[in-house]
Coordinates of C-alpha atoms in Angstrom, one line a residue:
M20 CA -0.7 134.3 -17.9
M21 CA -1.1 134.3 -14.2
R22 CA -3.6 136.6 -12.5
I23 CA -2.5 137.6 -9.0
C24 CA -4.6 139.2 -6.3
I25 CA -2.5 141.2 -3.8
R26 CA -4.1 142.1 -0.5
G27 CA -2.8 145.5 0.4
A28 CA -1.4 148.3 -1.9
G29 CA 1.2 150.0 0.3
D30 CA 4.9 150.4 -0.6
I31 CA 5.8 146.7 -0.1
A32 CA 2.7 145.5 -1.9
T33 CA 3.4 147.9 -4.7
G34 CA 7.0 146.7 -5.0
I35 CA 5.6 143.2 -5.4
A36 CA 3.1 144.4 -8.0
V37 CA 5.7 146.2 -10.0
R38 CA 8.0 143.1 -10.1
L39 CA 5.1 140.8 -11.0
M40 CA 3.8 143.1 -13.7
R41 CA 7.2 143.4 -15.3
S42 CA 7.3 139.6 -15.3
G43 CA 4.1 139.5 -17.4
M44 CA 1.6 138.8 -14.7
K45 CA -1.8 140.6 -14.2
V46 CA -2.3 142.2 -10.8
I47 CA -5.4 143.2 -8.9
M48 CA -4.9 144.8 -5.5
L49 CA -7.3 145.1 -2.6
D50 CA -7.1 147.8 0.0
I51 CA -9.1 149.8 2.5
A52 CA -11.3 152.8 1.7
Q53 CA -8.9 155.3 3.4
P54 CA -5.4 153.9 2.9
T55 CA -2.8 154.6 5.6
A56 CA 0.3 154.2 3.5
V57 CA 3.1 156.6 4.5
R58 CA 5.4 156.1 1.5
R59 CA 2.6 157.3 -0.8
T60 CA 4.9 158.2 -3.8
V61 CA 5.6 154.5 -4.3
S62 CA 2.2 153.1 -3.2
F63 CA -0.5 152.1 -5.7
S64 CA -3.0 152.7 -2.8
E65 CA -3.0 156.3 -4.0
A66 CA -5.2 155.1 -6.8
V67 CA -8.0 154.7 -4.3
R68 CA -7.8 158.4 -3.5
L69 CA -6.9 159.8 -6.9
G70 CA -8.4 157.3 -9.3
K71 CA -5.1 156.4 -10.9
F72 CA -1.5 156.5 -9.8
T73 CA 1.8 155.8 -11.4
V74 CA 4.9 154.3 -9.7
E75 CA 8.0 154.3 -11.9
D76 CA 6.7 153.4 -15.3
L77 CA 3.6 151.4 -14.3
T78 CA 0.1 152.7 -13.6
A79 CA -2.7 151.5 -11.3
Y80 CA -6.4 152.4 -11.7
R81 CA -9.2 152.2 -9.2
A82 CA -11.8 149.7 -10.2
E83 CA -15.4 149.7 -9.0
S84 CA -16.3 146.2 -10.2
V85 CA -14.6 142.8 -10.9
Y86 CA -15.4 143.3 -14.6
E87 CA -13.6 146.7 -14.6
A88 CA -10.7 145.3 -12.7
I89 CA -10.1 142.5 -15.2
R90 CA -10.4 145.0 -18.1
I91 CA -7.8 147.2 -16.5
T92 CA -5.4 144.4 -16.1
D93 CA -5.9 143.3 -19.6
G94 CA -4.5 146.7 -20.6
N95 CA -1.3 145.9 -18.7
N96 CA -2.1 148.1 -15.8
A97 CA -2.8 147.2 -12.1
A98 CA -6.3 147.5 -10.7
V99 CA -6.9 148.6 -7.2
M100 CA -10.3 147.8 -5.5
V101 CA -11.6 148.8 -2.1
C102 CA -12.1 145.5 -0.3
P103 CA -10.7 145.3 3.2
D104 CA -12.2 141.9 4.1
G105 CA -11.1 140.1 0.9
S106 CA -14.7 139.2 0.0
L107 CA -14.1 139.9 -3.7
I108 CA -11.5 137.1 -3.9
E109 CA -14.1 134.5 -4.7
S110 CA -15.4 136.5 -7.6
L111 CA -11.9 137.4 -8.9
R112 CA -10.9 133.7 -8.9
P113 CA -7.1 134.5 -9.1
D114 CA -4.4 132.0 -9.8
A115 CA -2.7 133.2 -6.6
I116 CA -3.1 135.4 -3.6
V117 CA -0.3 137.4 -2.0
D118 CA -1.2 138.8 1.4
A119 CA 1.0 141.9 1.7
V120 CA -1.1 144.0 4.1
I121 CA 1.9 143.8 6.5
A122 CA -0.4 143.8 9.5
K123 CA 2.1 141.6 11.4
K124 CA -0.8 139.1 11.7
N125 CA -3.1 137.2 9.4
I126 CA -6.3 139.2 9.0
G127 CA -8.3 136.5 7.3
T128 CA -6.4 135.0 4.4
K129 CA -6.9 131.2 4.1
I130 CA -4.8 128.6 2.3
S131 CA -8.0 127.5 0.5
D132 CA -8.6 131.0 -1.0
A133 CA -6.6 130.2 -4.2
P134 CA -4.4 127.5 -5.8
I135 CA -1.3 129.4 -4.5
V136 CA -1.4 131.5 -1.3
I137 CA 1.7 133.5 -0.2
G138 CA 2.0 135.3 3.1
V139 CA 4.3 138.3 3.3
G140 CA 6.0 138.8 6.7
P141 CA 5.0 137.7 10.2
G142 CA 1.6 136.2 11.0
F143 CA 1.6 133.4 8.5
T144 CA 2.5 129.7 8.9
V145 CA 3.4 127.5 5.9
G146 CA 0.9 124.7 5.4
I147 CA -1.6 126.2 7.8
D148 CA -2.8 129.5 6.2
C149 CA -0.5 129.7 3.2
H150 CA 1.7 127.7 0.9
A151 CA 4.8 129.9 1.3
V152 CA 6.0 132.8 3.5
V153 CA 8.4 135.6 2.4
E154 CA 10.7 137.1 5.0
T155 CA 10.4 140.9 5.4
K156 CA 12.9 141.5 8.2
R157 CA 16.0 143.3 7.1
G158 CA 19.2 141.2 7.2
H159 CA 20.6 138.1 5.7
H160 CA 17.2 136.4 5.1
L161 CA 15.3 139.4 3.7
G162 CA 13.2 138.3 0.7
R163 CA 13.8 134.6 1.3
A164 CA 10.9 132.3 0.3
I165 CA 10.0 129.8 3.0
Y166 CA 8.4 126.5 2.0
E167 CA 8.8 124.2 5.0
R168 CA 5.6 123.3 6.7
G169 CA 5.1 124.9 10.1
K170 CA 7.7 127.6 9.4
S171 CA 7.0 131.4 9.7
A172 CA 8.8 134.7 9.1
A173 CA 10.8 136.2 11.9
P174 CA 8.4 137.7 14.5
N175 CA 7.8 141.5 14.5
T176 CA 10.3 143.3 16.8
G177 CA 8.5 146.7 16.5
I178 CA 11.9 148.3 15.7
P179 CA 12.2 149.8 12.2
G180 CA 15.2 148.8 10.0
N181 CA 18.5 150.6 10.7
I182 CA 19.5 153.3 8.3
C183 CA 22.7 155.2 9.1
G184 CA 22.4 154.2 12.7
Y185 CA 18.8 155.3 13.1
T186 CA 15.8 153.0 13.7
S187 CA 12.8 154.2 15.7
E188 CA 14.0 157.8 15.4
R189 CA 13.2 157.7 11.7
V190 CA 9.5 157.2 12.3
L191 CA 7.0 160.0 13.0
R192 CA 4.0 159.1 15.1
A193 CA 0.7 160.9 15.7
P194 CA 0.7 162.7 19.1
C195 CA -3.1 162.2 19.5
D196 CA -6.2 161.0 17.7
G197 CA -7.5 163.3 15.0
V198 CA -7.5 164.3 11.3
F199 CA -4.1 164.4 9.7
A200 CA -2.8 167.5 7.8
G201 CA 0.6 167.7 6.2
H202 CA 2.7 170.8 6.7
K203 CA 5.8 169.6 4.7
N204 CA 5.8 167.5 1.5
I205 CA 7.3 164.2 0.7
G206 CA 10.8 164.8 -0.6
D207 CA 11.4 167.9 1.5
I208 CA 14.7 168.1 3.4
V209 CA 13.9 168.6 7.1
R210 CA 15.7 169.2 10.3
A211 CA 15.0 167.8 13.8
G212 CA 12.3 170.0 15.4
D213 CA 10.7 171.1 12.2
I214 CA 6.9 170.7 12.0
A215 CA 6.1 168.0 9.5
A216 CA 2.4 167.9 9.9
Y217 CA -0.5 168.2 12.3
A218 CA -2.7 165.5 13.8
G219 CA -5.8 166.5 15.7
G220 CA -4.4 170.0 15.6
L221 CA -1.2 169.1 17.4
P222 CA 2.2 169.4 15.6
V223 CA 4.1 166.3 14.5
Y224 CA 7.8 167.2 14.9
C225 CA 10.6 165.9 12.8
T226 CA 12.8 163.7 15.0
I227 CA 16.0 163.8 13.0
D228 CA 17.6 165.6 10.0
G229 CA 17.0 164.1 6.6
M230 CA 14.5 163.7 3.7
L231 CA 10.9 163.3 4.5
R232 CA 10.4 160.1 2.7
G233 CA 6.8 159.4 3.7
L234 CA 3.7 161.2 5.1
L235 CA 0.1 160.2 5.5
A236 CA -2.4 161.8 3.1
D237 CA -4.4 164.8 4.3
G238 CA -7.7 163.9 5.8
V239 CA -6.7 160.5 7.1
R240 CA -8.0 160.0 10.7
A241 CA -4.9 159.3 12.7
V242 CA -4.8 157.4 16.0
Q243 CA -2.4 158.3 18.8
G244 CA 1.0 156.5 18.3
M245 CA 0.1 155.6 14.7
K246 CA 3.0 155.8 12.1
C247 CA 2.3 159.0 10.1
G248 CA 5.7 159.8 8.6
D249 CA 9.2 158.5 7.7
I250 CA 12.5 160.4 7.6
D251 CA 15.5 159.1 5.7
P252 CA 18.7 160.3 7.3
R253 CA 20.6 160.1 4.0
G254 CA 19.0 163.3 3.0
L255 CA 19.5 164.3 -0.6
E256 CA 21.1 160.8 -1.3
A257 CA 17.7 159.2 -0.4
D258 CA 15.2 158.3 -3.1
C259 CA 11.5 158.6 -2.3
M260 CA 10.3 158.2 -5.9
T261 CA 11.3 154.6 -6.8
V262 CA 10.5 151.2 -5.2
S263 CA 12.8 150.6 -2.3
D264 CA 15.5 147.9 -2.0
K265 CA 13.5 146.1 0.7
A266 CA 10.3 146.1 -1.4
L267 CA 12.2 144.7 -4.4
A268 CA 13.9 142.0 -2.2
V269 CA 10.5 140.9 -0.8
A270 CA 9.0 141.0 -4.4
G271 CA 11.8 138.7 -5.6
G272 CA 10.8 136.2 -3.0
V273 CA 7.2 136.4 -4.0
L274 CA 8.0 136.0 -7.7
E275 CA 10.2 132.9 -6.8
A276 CA 7.4 131.3 -4.9
L277 CA 4.9 131.9 -7.6
L278 CA 7.1 130.3 -10.2
H279 CA 8.1 127.5 -7.9
F280 CA 4.4 126.4 -7.4
R281 CA 3.5 127.1 -11.0
S282 CA 6.3 124.7 -12.1
L283 CA 4.8 122.0 -9.9
A284 CA 1.3 122.4 -11.4

């Protein structure tokens, strides 16, 4: 049974974890001490803050040691550890590493870190810092596993995916540096102009009508311009409680790559 280390525990990383766990793999995730995931209802990073967190029918627990992490995964749960620099990877000795931090660049993952290394999204090059890359840009190639040496995912455009004609308008951003405090809750139906939260004491206004699909956790220190919320213009038709179509597509590409390289071993 493969033991997989996933760097990151946000919504995309969690979608990957869910698909891998349902395929019988053991998952240990590494994240920062104060996660900045916005889609918190579908992010195992919440286990860092709360001790444990369930997404759909699967649960992740925070682990304080490698031994505890392995014990958690042996119980068919995901383990989440605070390790932003990946320094625990050597002790974990995973069969594969999936870098799903979605930092738009490689923050330190090396092709020599594990027998199989997969980079998710821009910032990775096949044969240089990973064995395969999985595309994260919405469109025809979303979720495609890339194996050709020298190839990378599509570069980051800085423009969020289009939903009902809205792209950048869907994203809420901090107006200044400061501590974040929610005013609305994830799942609330909002209208443009509503106050969704406060950052550094200044209001964060809703930009469009829809469902508040994501919001930073209270107490996170926001930086001006930082993504701090997400509105889905589909409103009541939106789903903020299950893994997204994009996350599942990316997870499918990761699962394919893992099985591809395992078959070659």
